[in-house]
Amino acid sequence: MTLVAHVRDLRVEIDGRAIVDGVSLAAHAGRITALIGPSGSGKTTTGLALLGEYPAGAVVDGEVHTPAGPVGYIPQHPASVLNPARRVGALLADIAARHGGNRRERRHRTEEALRLAQIQDPAAVLRRFPHQLSGGQQQRVVLAQALLLGARVIVADEPTTGQDVLTKQGMVAELAVVAAQGIAVVLLSHDLGVVRELADEVVVMRDGRVVDRGPASSVLDGRVPEQPSAARAPRPPGQVRLEARNLTAWHRTTRGAVEVLSDIGVPVAAGECVALVGRSGSGKTTLGRCLAGLHRAYEGTVLLGGTPLPRSLRSRSRPELAAVQYVFQDAKAAFDEHRPVLDQVARSAVRLRGAAPAHARRTALSTLGEFGLGESLARRRPGELSGGELQRAAVARALLAEPQVLICDEITSGLDPATRATILDALARLRERDELSLVFITHDLAAAAVLADRIAVLDAGRIAESGPARRLLETPQHPVTQGLLSASLTQRA
């Protein structure tokens, strides 16, 4: 085996606290090494060390050796490495140009990289801006970037986060192809099914240290991927709180408007959870953004308590802003990296409800505590928290507005089972206690089964099937629903 990169005795400290302590790791050509462990275990910090990147203010000791060529990186939240002001085609054209060739050859290489990354319609994706893509599409564009760069090592941080099970299968296949081409892959993942299928070696981390390592077959023996839960019984129908009526939405591109949602109707009752599921790019996130006032390019109506809401967030009143809150998939990008998390969570109550600052901070600490985040964590800046900790803080911040409706966009993607369970349990309690309505955008059918009363399955911008969660999960009628369930069961087998 050819050693391509390695980390030896890596120690990373922030404010005297070791977030990685004595970690060693080897990446070999053509092999996949997986780092697993709970949120905050140090996986991402170790992976980023291969790119020479560390948290601000970190004190670093140990040895990191990488190849002379580039190290590719696929982050958990791909929007963070995509320039929002440039179309995908321009971003990839710059990379393709580094390897020479005429315009036609560069275009061919770019489209081929997108196809290898499981982009079904490369030409359409090249015309769009990153925000016009789903999280799964953004992830695959970043993989295409790494392939175009000619990286000898690729660090993949939760690369299947935010992807439906069918697209996830494609990403698994592509990473296997990447490794078969002699590229070393360092995979950071909570998804034991993906790790079991891909990894040659597994390194288990906890509290910044390696606690186990070895061949995947031996390390994963006895670690069973989470199984889908039985679907919950639907709540009795109540008064409609939020509703989309005849909603048709589009993205603007250089070739005009492209329709992404067509004649959507979705009601959400008080205390009800409606899950929006479907493949990446099916329109789920765009629908959620329309409901929240984050996407104004649509026709139709969004009503709150029977009253139409303004299309744009900027046109909504303070009570309307507080009433409908949105929790983003990329929690890191939603926080100001320079301010303590506690201050930002408390600010939601001050800004949207007029709460006194002292009272807001007490409420923020209490709410963060419900999500397992104590005061010492809350007083840190976002860069000092793990992805799972930040996601919990993002939910807490939205709840400080005391919303009537909470729109959750893939908030359980890429989380370890314990963190995922903490968030789902907290949301379930809030529904029962406060009659909170939830719009739950997810690829995680097991999470939808736990939380949702009703499920709407989207496909190519239309609702393919909708109804009570139990009925859809037990007796799906539409081929799209059947395919998602079949793939989910196969992956978890």
Tab-separated table of C-alpha atoms in Angstrom:
chain	number	residue	atom	x	y	z
A	1	MET	CA	0.000	0.000	0.000
A	2	THR	CA	1.270	3.455	-0.930
A	3	LEU	CA	1.119	5.946	1.922
A	4	VAL	CA	-0.210	9.224	0.504
A	5	ALA	CA	-0.784	11.276	3.673
A	6	HIS	CA	-0.520	10.816	7.404
A	7	VAL	CA	-1.153	12.482	10.753
A	8	ARG	CA	0.989	11.554	13.755
A	9	ASP	CA	0.387	12.451	17.403
A	10	LEU	CA	-1.796	15.439	16.482
A	11	ARG	CA	-2.862	17.636	19.382
A	12	VAL	CA	-5.075	20.683	18.905
A	13	GLU	CA	-5.890	22.963	21.847
A	14	ILE	CA	-8.285	25.892	22.118
A	15	ASP	CA	-8.125	28.020	25.268
A	16	GLY	CA	-6.179	25.257	26.993
A	17	ARG	CA	-8.756	22.575	26.143
A	18	ALA	CA	-7.643	19.700	23.880
A	19	ILE	CA	-10.203	19.033	21.160
A	20	VAL	CA	-7.845	16.527	19.486
A	21	ASP	CA	-5.341	14.701	21.681
A	22	GLY	CA	-2.608	12.413	20.272
A	23	VAL	CA	-4.416	11.290	17.111
A	24	SER	CA	-2.584	9.377	14.371
A	25	LEU	CA	-4.050	8.557	10.976
A	26	ALA	CA	-2.764	7.079	7.694
A	27	ALA	CA	-4.285	7.548	4.218
A	28	HIS	CA	-3.270	5.041	1.544
A	29	ALA	CA	-3.754	5.257	-2.208
A	30	GLY	CA	-6.904	3.501	-3.333
A	31	ARG	CA	-8.186	2.888	0.192
A	32	ILE	CA	-10.953	4.461	2.266
A	33	THR	CA	-10.247	5.254	5.916
A	34	ALA	CA	-13.327	6.187	7.961
A	35	LEU	CA	-13.370	8.253	11.151
A	36	ILE	CA	-16.468	7.645	13.247
A	37	GLY	CA	-17.619	8.870	16.637
A	38	PRO	CA	-20.198	11.182	18.239
A	39	SER	CA	-20.495	14.908	17.536
A	40	GLY	CA	-17.601	16.753	19.160
A	41	SER	CA	-15.270	13.746	19.088
A	42	GLY	CA	-12.696	15.554	16.910
A	43	LYS	CA	-13.332	13.931	13.520
A	44	THR	CA	-13.650	17.141	11.525
A	45	THR	CA	-10.673	18.809	13.224
A	46	THR	CA	-8.542	15.767	12.367
A	47	GLY	CA	-9.752	15.691	8.775
A	48	LEU	CA	-9.172	19.420	8.272
A	49	ALA	CA	-5.600	19.005	9.528
A	50	LEU	CA	-4.879	17.274	6.203
A	51	LEU	CA	-5.779	20.560	4.523
A	52	GLY	CA	-3.656	22.562	6.961
A	53	GLU	CA	-6.743	24.194	8.472
A	54	TYR	CA	-7.403	24.585	12.193
A	55	PRO	CA	-9.880	26.526	14.369
A	56	ALA	CA	-9.015	30.166	15.057
A	57	GLY	CA	-6.635	30.518	17.994
A	58	ALA	CA	-5.713	26.833	18.006
A	59	VAL	CA	-2.375	25.643	19.400
A	60	VAL	CA	-1.195	22.718	17.255
A	61	ASP	CA	1.404	20.036	17.924
A	62	GLY	CA	2.281	16.862	16.017
A	63	GLU	CA	3.111	15.968	12.426
A	64	VAL	CA	0.905	16.267	9.328
A	65	HIS	CA	2.281	15.075	5.974
A	66	THR	CA	0.321	15.566	2.736
A	67	PRO	CA	1.163	15.068	-0.961
A	68	ALA	CA	2.607	17.848	-3.103
A	69	GLY	CA	-0.651	18.028	-5.043
A	70	PRO	CA	-4.000	19.356	-3.816
A	71	VAL	CA	-6.092	17.734	-1.084
A	72	GLY	CA	-9.767	17.736	-1.996
A	73	TYR	CA	-12.384	18.547	0.631
A	74	ILE	CA	-16.080	17.745	0.637
A	75	PRO	CA	-17.555	19.582	3.663
A	76	GLN	CA	-20.644	18.604	5.578
A	77	HIS	CA	-22.193	21.925	4.542
A	78	PRO	CA	-21.124	22.423	0.920
A	79	ALA	CA	-22.510	25.952	0.540
A	80	SER	CA	-19.637	27.134	2.719
A	81	VAL	CA	-17.115	26.466	-0.079
A	82	LEU	CA	-19.247	27.584	-3.053
A	83	ASN	CA	-19.118	31.250	-4.061
A	84	PRO	CA	-22.753	32.407	-3.791
A	85	ALA	CA	-22.215	35.203	-6.345
A	86	ARG	CA	-21.046	32.926	-9.175
A	87	ARG	CA	-22.867	30.305	-11.179
A	88	VAL	CA	-21.728	26.713	-10.880
A	89	GLY	CA	-20.486	26.731	-14.465
A	90	ALA	CA	-18.146	29.655	-13.781
A	91	LEU	CA	-16.837	28.054	-10.586
A	92	LEU	CA	-16.003	24.784	-12.302
A	93	ALA	CA	-14.681	26.441	-15.479
A	94	ASP	CA	-11.962	28.181	-13.449
A	95	ILE	CA	-10.822	24.827	-12.057
A	96	ALA	CA	-10.960	23.061	-15.420
A	97	ALA	CA	-8.872	25.844	-16.988
A	98	ARG	CA	-5.931	24.987	-14.738
A	99	HIS	CA	-5.389	21.808	-16.753
A	100	GLY	CA	-5.377	23.560	-20.132
A	101	GLY	CA	-7.244	22.556	-23.256
A	102	ASN	CA	-9.685	24.498	-25.396
A	103	ARG	CA	-13.099	25.646	-24.232
A	104	ARG	CA	-14.860	22.566	-25.585
A	105	GLU	CA	-12.434	20.209	-23.826
A	106	ARG	CA	-12.771	22.069	-20.547
A	107	ARG	CA	-16.550	21.943	-20.812
A	108	HIS	CA	-16.418	18.204	-21.494
A	109	ARG	CA	-14.201	17.595	-18.437
A	110	THR	CA	-16.539	19.675	-16.294
A	111	GLU	CA	-19.695	17.873	-17.391
A	112	GLU	CA	-17.991	14.486	-17.003
A	113	ALA	CA	-16.981	15.363	-13.417
A	114	LEU	CA	-20.572	16.356	-12.660
A	115	ARG	CA	-21.871	13.078	-14.081
A	116	LEU	CA	-19.359	11.101	-12.029
A	117	ALA	CA	-20.633	13.014	-9.008
A	118	GLN	CA	-24.173	11.788	-9.814
A	119	ILE	CA	-25.537	15.090	-11.205
A	120	GLN	CA	-28.295	13.919	-13.530
A	121	ASP	CA	-28.569	17.099	-15.642
A	122	PRO	CA	-25.131	18.776	-15.756
A	123	ALA	CA	-26.146	21.463	-18.254
A	124	ALA	CA	-28.979	22.710	-16.034
A	125	VAL	CA	-26.839	22.696	-12.882
A	126	LEU	CA	-24.051	24.674	-14.579
A	127	ARG	CA	-26.481	27.551	-15.184
A	128	ARG	CA	-27.555	27.857	-11.549
A	129	PHE	CA	-26.187	29.692	-8.552
A	130	PRO	CA	-25.350	27.556	-5.483
A	131	HIS	CA	-28.418	28.779	-3.556
A	132	GLN	CA	-30.602	27.456	-6.386
A	133	LEU	CA	-29.410	23.908	-5.682
A	134	SER	CA	-30.521	21.521	-2.983
A	135	GLY	CA	-28.050	20.546	-0.268
A	136	GLY	CA	-27.473	17.213	-1.976
A	137	GLN	CA	-26.806	18.886	-5.329
A	138	GLN	CA	-24.351	21.297	-3.689
A	139	GLN	CA	-22.555	18.330	-2.140
A	140	ARG	CA	-22.125	16.664	-5.509
A	141	VAL	CA	-20.886	19.885	-7.127
A	142	VAL	CA	-18.156	20.075	-4.475
A	143	LEU	CA	-17.191	16.476	-5.223
A	144	ALA	CA	-16.938	17.430	-8.900
A	145	GLN	CA	-14.597	20.279	-7.896
A	146	ALA	CA	-12.304	17.827	-6.115
A	147	LEU	CA	-12.301	15.503	-9.121
A	148	LEU	CA	-11.439	18.385	-11.460
A	149	LEU	CA	-8.602	19.467	-9.169
A	150	GLY	CA	-6.948	16.085	-9.564
A	151	ALA	CA	-6.678	15.576	-5.809
A	152	ARG	CA	-4.683	12.560	-4.590
A	153	VAL	CA	-6.436	12.696	-1.219
A	154	ILE	CA	-10.086	13.568	-0.645
A	155	VAL	CA	-11.395	14.357	2.833
A	156	ALA	CA	-15.151	13.691	2.769
A	157	ASP	CA	-16.922	15.143	5.816
A	158	GLU	CA	-20.372	13.548	6.037
A	159	PRO	CA	-20.652	13.437	2.207
A	160	THR	CA	-24.071	11.752	2.308
A	161	THR	CA	-25.556	14.393	4.620
A	162	GLY	CA	-28.844	15.799	3.343
A	163	GLN	CA	-29.232	13.217	0.588
A	164	ASP	CA	-32.106	10.888	-0.068
A	165	VAL	CA	-31.314	7.195	0.104
A	166	LEU	CA	-31.266	6.760	-3.667
A	167	THR	CA	-28.835	9.646	-4.199
A	168	LYS	CA	-26.811	8.415	-1.212
A	169	GLN	CA	-26.349	5.088	-2.973
A	170	GLY	CA	-24.962	6.983	-5.952
A	171	MET	CA	-22.535	8.935	-3.742
A	172	VAL	CA	-21.358	5.692	-2.135
A	173	ALA	CA	-20.750	4.208	-5.576
A	174	GLU	CA	-18.860	7.318	-6.709
A	175	LEU	CA	-16.552	7.371	-3.672
A	176	ALA	CA	-15.806	3.719	-4.357
A	177	VAL	CA	-14.929	4.640	-7.964
A	178	VAL	CA	-12.738	7.498	-6.705
A	179	ALA	CA	-10.810	5.081	-4.488
A	180	ALA	CA	-10.523	2.594	-7.345
A	181	GLN	CA	-8.714	5.290	-9.331
A	182	GLY	CA	-5.936	5.293	-6.727
A	183	ILE	CA	-7.161	8.269	-4.691
A	184	ALA	CA	-6.979	8.051	-0.895
A	185	VAL	CA	-10.304	8.861	0.749
A	186	VAL	CA	-10.655	9.937	4.383
A	187	LEU	CA	-14.336	9.575	5.247
A	188	LEU	CA	-15.826	11.306	8.310
A	189	SER	CA	-19.271	9.906	8.979
A	190	HIS	CA	-21.987	9.048	11.459
A	191	ASP	CA	-23.685	6.793	8.915
A	192	LEU	CA	-22.605	3.265	9.858
A	193	GLY	CA	-24.370	1.822	6.830
A	194	VAL	CA	-22.239	3.954	4.505
A	195	VAL	CA	-19.073	3.231	6.517
A	196	ARG	CA	-19.754	-0.499	6.498
A	197	GLU	CA	-20.202	-0.450	2.722
A	198	LEU	CA	-17.187	1.721	1.888
A	199	ALA	CA	-14.418	1.658	4.470
A	200	ASP	CA	-11.291	-0.472	4.431
A	201	GLU	CA	-10.154	0.795	7.841
A	202	VAL	CA	-12.188	2.412	10.628
A	203	VAL	CA	-10.875	4.758	13.316
A	204	VAL	CA	-13.199	5.373	16.261
A	205	MET	CA	-12.863	8.701	18.101
A	206	ARG	CA	-14.310	9.967	21.361
A	207	ASP	CA	-13.487	13.167	23.264
A	208	GLY	CA	-10.634	13.961	20.897
A	209	ARG	CA	-8.860	10.590	21.211
A	210	VAL	CA	-8.723	7.377	19.192
A	211	VAL	CA	-10.441	4.636	21.180
A	212	ASP	CA	-10.451	1.861	18.562
A	213	ARG	CA	-9.141	1.185	15.067
A	214	GLY	CA	-8.798	-1.668	12.618
A	215	PRO	CA	-10.392	-3.290	9.567
A	216	ALA	CA	-14.000	-2.235	9.056
A	217	SER	CA	-15.279	-5.799	9.451
A	218	SER	CA	-13.848	-6.136	12.962
A	219	VAL	CA	-14.425	-2.603	14.297
A	220	LEU	CA	-18.030	-2.439	13.112
A	221	ASP	CA	-18.898	-5.925	14.315
A	222	GLY	CA	-21.825	-5.523	16.709
A	223	ARG	CA	-22.466	-1.886	15.747
A	224	VAL	CA	-25.930	-2.034	14.200
A	225	PRO	CA	-27.190	0.826	11.998
A	226	GLU	CA	-30.289	2.491	13.354
A	227	GLN	CA	-33.523	0.878	12.221
A	228	PRO	CA	-36.643	2.767	11.136
A	229	SER	CA	-39.185	3.351	13.880
A	230	ALA	CA	-42.839	2.555	13.506
A	231	ALA	CA	-44.805	5.509	12.133
A	232	ARG	CA	-46.725	7.505	14.716
A	233	ALA	CA	-50.487	7.626	14.689
A	234	PRO	CA	-51.742	10.940	13.244
A	235	ARG	CA	-53.142	13.619	15.553
A	236	PRO	CA	-56.827	14.478	15.201
A	237	PRO	CA	-57.181	17.194	12.544
A	238	GLY	CA	-57.087	20.706	14.016
A	239	GLN	CA	-57.402	24.240	12.737
A	240	VAL	CA	-55.067	25.005	9.829
A	241	ARG	CA	-52.257	27.287	10.989
A	242	LEU	CA	-49.996	27.584	7.930
A	243	GLU	CA	-50.945	26.788	4.363
A	244	ALA	CA	-49.466	26.955	0.878
A	245	ARG	CA	-52.130	27.327	-1.812
A	246	ASN	CA	-51.577	26.865	-5.556
A	247	LEU	CA	-47.906	27.646	-5.091
A	248	THR	CA	-45.734	27.621	-8.217
A	249	ALA	CA	-42.106	28.721	-7.783
A	250	TRP	CA	-39.131	29.222	-10.068
A	251	HIS	CA	-35.429	30.016	-10.133
A	252	ARG	CA	-34.103	32.759	-12.395
A	253	THR	CA	-31.251	31.683	-14.682
A	254	THR	CA	-29.429	33.156	-17.673
A	255	ARG	CA	-31.929	31.353	-19.884
A	256	GLY	CA	-34.965	32.674	-18.058
A	257	ALA	CA	-37.129	31.335	-15.264
A	258	VAL	CA	-36.951	27.605	-14.479
A	259	GLU	CA	-39.990	26.182	-12.693
A	260	VAL	CA	-39.056	24.205	-9.555
A	261	LEU	CA	-42.473	23.877	-7.880
A	262	SER	CA	-45.827	23.429	-9.598
A	263	ASP	CA	-49.253	24.063	-8.051
A	264	ILE	CA	-48.346	22.962	-4.527
A	265	GLY	CA	-50.966	22.822	-1.781
A	266	VAL	CA	-49.863	21.947	1.761
A	267	PRO	CA	-51.808	22.735	4.972
A	268	VAL	CA	-50.243	22.436	8.431
A	269	ALA	CA	-52.529	22.359	11.474
A	270	ALA	CA	-51.794	23.597	14.985
A	271	GLY	CA	-49.512	21.119	16.735
A	272	GLU	CA	-49.121	19.017	13.600
A	273	CYS	CA	-45.907	17.870	11.946
A	274	VAL	CA	-45.885	17.597	8.158
A	275	ALA	CA	-42.762	15.977	6.703
A	276	LEU	CA	-41.636	16.938	3.203
A	277	VAL	CA	-39.634	14.074	1.697
A	278	GLY	CA	-38.270	13.320	-1.751
A	279	ARG	CA	-35.068	13.048	-3.711
A	280	SER	CA	-32.467	15.812	-3.736
A	281	GLY	CA	-33.631	18.566	-6.081
A	282	SER	CA	-37.308	17.630	-5.810
A	283	GLY	CA	-38.228	21.080	-4.451
A	284	LYS	CA	-38.510	20.438	-0.707
A	285	THR	CA	-36.165	23.192	0.426
A	286	THR	CA	-37.581	25.703	-2.066
A	287	LEU	CA	-41.058	25.026	-0.670
A	288	GLY	CA	-39.827	25.543	2.881
A	289	ARG	CA	-38.099	28.775	1.882
A	290	CYS	CA	-41.288	30.067	0.241
A	291	LEU	CA	-43.213	29.411	3.453
A	292	ALA	CA	-40.576	31.282	5.469
A	293	GLY	CA	-40.302	34.288	3.134
A	294	LEU	CA	-36.797	33.348	2.000
A	295	HIS	CA	-37.777	32.697	-1.640
A	296	ARG	CA	-40.079	35.276	-3.206
A	297	ALA	CA	-40.122	34.079	-6.835
A	298	TYR	CA	-43.464	32.323	-6.737
A	299	GLU	CA	-47.128	32.638	-7.563
A	300	GLY	CA	-49.873	31.498	-5.234
A	301	THR	CA	-50.431	32.223	-1.567
A	302	VAL	CA	-48.894	31.393	1.801
A	303	LEU	CA	-51.344	31.941	4.645
A	304	LEU	CA	-50.802	32.148	8.391
A	305	GLY	CA	-54.012	31.695	10.347
A	306	GLY	CA	-55.948	32.350	7.134
A	307	THR	CA	-54.178	35.670	6.438
A	308	PRO	CA	-51.809	35.936	3.452
A	309	LEU	CA	-48.149	36.435	4.349
A	310	PRO	CA	-45.914	38.783	2.336
A	311	ARG	CA	-43.658	36.901	-0.070
A	312	SER	CA	-40.457	38.515	1.159
A	313	LEU	CA	-39.013	38.236	4.646
A	314	ARG	CA	-38.221	41.940	4.536
A	315	SER	CA	-41.888	42.797	4.084
A	316	ARG	CA	-43.105	40.737	7.058
A	317	SER	CA	-43.923	42.389	10.364
A	318	ARG	CA	-42.107	41.488	13.559
A	319	PRO	CA	-44.985	39.240	14.766
A	320	GLU	CA	-45.046	37.506	11.366
A	321	LEU	CA	-41.280	36.973	11.509
A	322	ALA	CA	-41.550	35.490	14.982
A	323	ALA	CA	-44.490	33.270	14.027
A	324	VAL	CA	-42.687	31.372	11.241
A	325	GLN	CA	-39.092	30.420	12.036
A	326	TYR	CA	-36.659	28.537	9.792
A	327	VAL	CA	-33.791	26.296	10.944
A	328	PHE	CA	-31.160	25.826	8.240
A	329	GLN	CA	-29.328	22.625	7.406
A	330	ASP	CA	-25.996	24.485	7.573
A	331	ALA	CA	-26.037	25.626	11.190
A	332	LYS	CA	-22.474	26.935	11.051
A	333	ALA	CA	-23.292	29.417	8.290
A	334	ALA	CA	-26.295	30.676	10.267
A	335	PHE	CA	-24.178	31.942	13.187
A	336	ASP	CA	-21.863	34.943	13.494
A	337	GLU	CA	-18.499	33.338	14.198
A	338	HIS	CA	-17.323	36.276	16.326
A	339	ARG	CA	-20.093	36.318	18.956
A	340	PRO	CA	-20.819	33.782	21.722
A	341	VAL	CA	-23.616	31.357	20.906
A	342	LEU	CA	-25.578	32.348	24.028
A	343	ASP	CA	-25.730	35.990	22.927
A	344	GLN	CA	-27.017	35.032	19.495
A	345	VAL	CA	-29.683	32.697	20.852
A	346	ALA	CA	-30.890	35.288	23.372
A	347	ARG	CA	-30.935	37.984	20.689
A	348	SER	CA	-33.816	36.186	18.958
A	349	ALA	CA	-36.129	36.895	21.910
A	350	VAL	CA	-34.954	40.506	22.236
A	351	ARG	CA	-35.343	41.308	18.543
A	352	LEU	CA	-38.571	39.487	17.748
A	353	ARG	CA	-40.472	39.543	21.046
A	354	GLY	CA	-39.091	42.653	22.734
A	355	ALA	CA	-37.857	40.626	25.721
A	356	ALA	CA	-35.559	42.260	28.263
A	357	PRO	CA	-31.940	41.160	27.666
A	358	ALA	CA	-31.519	39.582	31.128
A	359	HIS	CA	-34.756	37.609	30.785
A	360	ALA	CA	-33.801	36.566	27.240
A	361	ARG	CA	-30.456	35.180	28.441
A	362	ARG	CA	-32.133	33.165	31.206
A	363	THR	CA	-34.626	31.741	28.727
A	364	ALA	CA	-31.826	31.014	26.251
A	365	LEU	CA	-29.833	29.098	28.875
A	366	SER	CA	-32.911	27.085	29.842
A	367	THR	CA	-33.777	26.257	26.235
A	368	LEU	CA	-30.199	25.349	25.349
A	369	GLY	CA	-30.170	23.109	28.412
A	370	GLU	CA	-33.183	21.224	27.053
A	371	PHE	CA	-31.005	20.367	24.063
A	372	GLY	CA	-28.101	19.205	26.192
A	373	LEU	CA	-26.012	22.378	25.879
A	374	GLY	CA	-24.820	23.654	29.259
A	375	GLU	CA	-23.705	27.175	30.080
A	376	SER	CA	-19.998	26.508	29.452
A	377	LEU	CA	-20.750	25.426	25.875
A	378	ALA	CA	-23.277	28.214	25.344
A	379	ARG	CA	-20.710	30.897	26.186
A	380	ARG	CA	-18.309	29.696	23.486
A	381	ARG	CA	-18.101	31.030	19.946
A	382	PRO	CA	-19.593	28.907	17.134
A	383	GLY	CA	-16.190	27.698	15.928
A	384	GLU	CA	-15.630	25.982	19.273
A	385	LEU	CA	-18.781	23.840	18.978
A	386	SER	CA	-19.248	20.703	16.905
A	387	GLY	CA	-21.723	20.558	14.052
A	388	GLY	CA	-24.221	18.666	16.193
A	389	GLU	CA	-23.918	21.167	19.037
A	390	LEU	CA	-24.428	24.080	16.656
A	391	GLN	CA	-27.493	22.430	15.142
A	392	ARG	CA	-29.066	22.121	18.579
A	393	ALA	CA	-28.228	25.765	19.277
A	394	ALA	CA	-29.860	26.783	15.979
A	395	VAL	CA	-33.106	25.074	16.969
A	396	ALA	CA	-32.969	26.738	20.394
A	397	ARG	CA	-32.457	30.150	18.801
A	398	ALA	CA	-35.535	29.718	16.602
A	399	LEU	CA	-37.590	28.654	19.626
A	400	LEU	CA	-36.650	31.852	21.509
A	401	ALA	CA	-38.949	33.683	19.076
A	402	GLU	CA	-41.846	31.546	20.440
A	403	PRO	CA	-42.937	30.621	16.901
A	404	GLN	CA	-46.248	29.144	15.871
A	405	VAL	CA	-44.529	27.247	13.044
A	406	LEU	CA	-40.997	25.852	12.923
A	407	ILE	CA	-39.580	24.887	9.526
A	408	CYS	CA	-36.708	22.419	9.931
A	409	ASP	CA	-34.530	21.861	6.863
A	410	GLU	CA	-32.599	18.585	7.173
A	411	ILE	CA	-31.664	19.349	10.777
A	412	THR	CA	-30.954	15.697	11.647
A	413	SER	CA	-28.668	15.091	8.655
A	414	GLY	CA	-25.112	14.188	9.577
A	415	LEU	CA	-25.815	13.854	13.296
A	416	ASP	CA	-24.830	10.948	15.491
A	417	PRO	CA	-27.769	8.883	16.812
A	418	ALA	CA	-27.639	10.411	20.320
A	419	THR	CA	-27.737	14.007	19.055
A	420	ARG	CA	-30.446	13.145	16.548
A	421	ALA	CA	-32.548	11.572	19.287
A	422	THR	CA	-32.065	14.633	21.532
A	423	ILE	CA	-33.417	16.965	18.840
A	424	LEU	CA	-36.332	14.724	17.870
A	425	ASP	CA	-37.343	14.182	21.501
A	426	ALA	CA	-37.216	17.909	22.239
A	427	LEU	CA	-39.336	18.744	19.201
A	428	ALA	CA	-41.865	16.071	20.131
A	429	ARG	CA	-42.183	17.563	23.647
A	430	LEU	CA	-42.659	21.055	22.253
A	431	ARG	CA	-45.454	19.880	19.985
A	432	GLU	CA	-47.325	18.360	22.899
A	433	ARG	CA	-46.613	21.204	25.329
A	434	ASP	CA	-46.865	24.296	23.126
A	435	GLU	CA	-48.920	23.126	20.119
A	436	LEU	CA	-45.942	23.986	17.912
A	437	SER	CA	-46.508	23.226	14.227
A	438	LEU	CA	-43.603	21.650	12.331
A	439	VAL	CA	-42.663	21.509	8.673
A	440	PHE	CA	-39.976	18.825	8.673
A	441	ILE	CA	-37.882	18.726	5.486
A	442	THR	CA	-35.956	15.477	5.496
A	443	HIS	CA	-34.448	12.549	3.638
A	444	ASP	CA	-34.506	10.581	6.890
A	445	LEU	CA	-37.581	8.373	6.665
A	446	ALA	CA	-36.944	6.988	10.164
A	447	ALA	CA	-37.044	10.530	11.584
A	448	ALA	CA	-40.200	11.268	9.614
A	449	ALA	CA	-41.770	8.131	11.091
A	450	VAL	CA	-40.935	9.275	14.632
A	451	LEU	CA	-42.163	12.858	14.281
A	452	ALA	CA	-44.574	13.313	11.386
A	453	ASP	CA	-48.365	13.078	11.423
A	454	ARG	CA	-48.525	13.487	7.657
A	455	ILE	CA	-45.991	13.109	4.858
A	456	ALA	CA	-45.919	14.842	1.489
A	457	VAL	CA	-43.628	13.222	-1.084
A	458	LEU	CA	-42.246	15.627	-3.683
A	459	ASP	CA	-40.950	14.643	-7.093
A	460	ALA	CA	-39.771	17.094	-9.764
A	461	GLY	CA	-41.529	19.998	-8.065
A	462	ARG	CA	-44.904	18.308	-7.618
A	463	ILE	CA	-46.541	16.417	-4.777
A	464	ALA	CA	-46.431	12.807	-5.881
A	465	GLU	CA	-48.245	11.451	-2.835
A	466	SER	CA	-49.410	12.729	0.542
A	467	GLY	CA	-51.334	11.449	3.502
A	468	PRO	CA	-51.000	10.067	7.033
A	469	ALA	CA	-47.431	9.041	7.817
A	470	ARG	CA	-48.351	5.512	8.833
A	471	ARG	CA	-50.245	4.838	5.614
A	472	LEU	CA	-47.488	6.199	3.362
A	473	LEU	CA	-44.739	4.283	5.124
A	474	GLU	CA	-46.663	1.019	5.352
A	475	THR	CA	-48.538	1.027	2.022
A	476	PRO	CA	-46.927	3.544	-0.356
A	477	GLN	CA	-48.800	4.013	-3.622
A	478	HIS	CA	-46.485	6.132	-5.767
A	479	PRO	CA	-43.325	4.636	-7.360
A	480	VAL	CA	-41.184	7.450	-5.933
A	481	THR	CA	-42.317	6.676	-2.377
A	482	GLN	CA	-41.872	2.964	-2.967
A	483	GLY	CA	-38.351	3.534	-4.311
A	484	LEU	CA	-37.305	5.686	-1.342
A	485	LEU	CA	-38.606	3.147	1.157
A	486	SER	CA	-37.064	0.202	-0.665
A	487	ALA	CA	-33.670	1.894	-0.827
A	488	SER	CA	-33.891	2.891	2.832
A	489	LEU	CA	-34.617	-0.685	3.926
A	490	THR	CA	-31.800	-2.031	1.724
A	491	GLN	CA	-29.298	0.430	3.185
A	492	ARG	CA	-30.268	-0.442	6.756
A	493	ALA	CA	-30.273	-4.195	6.186
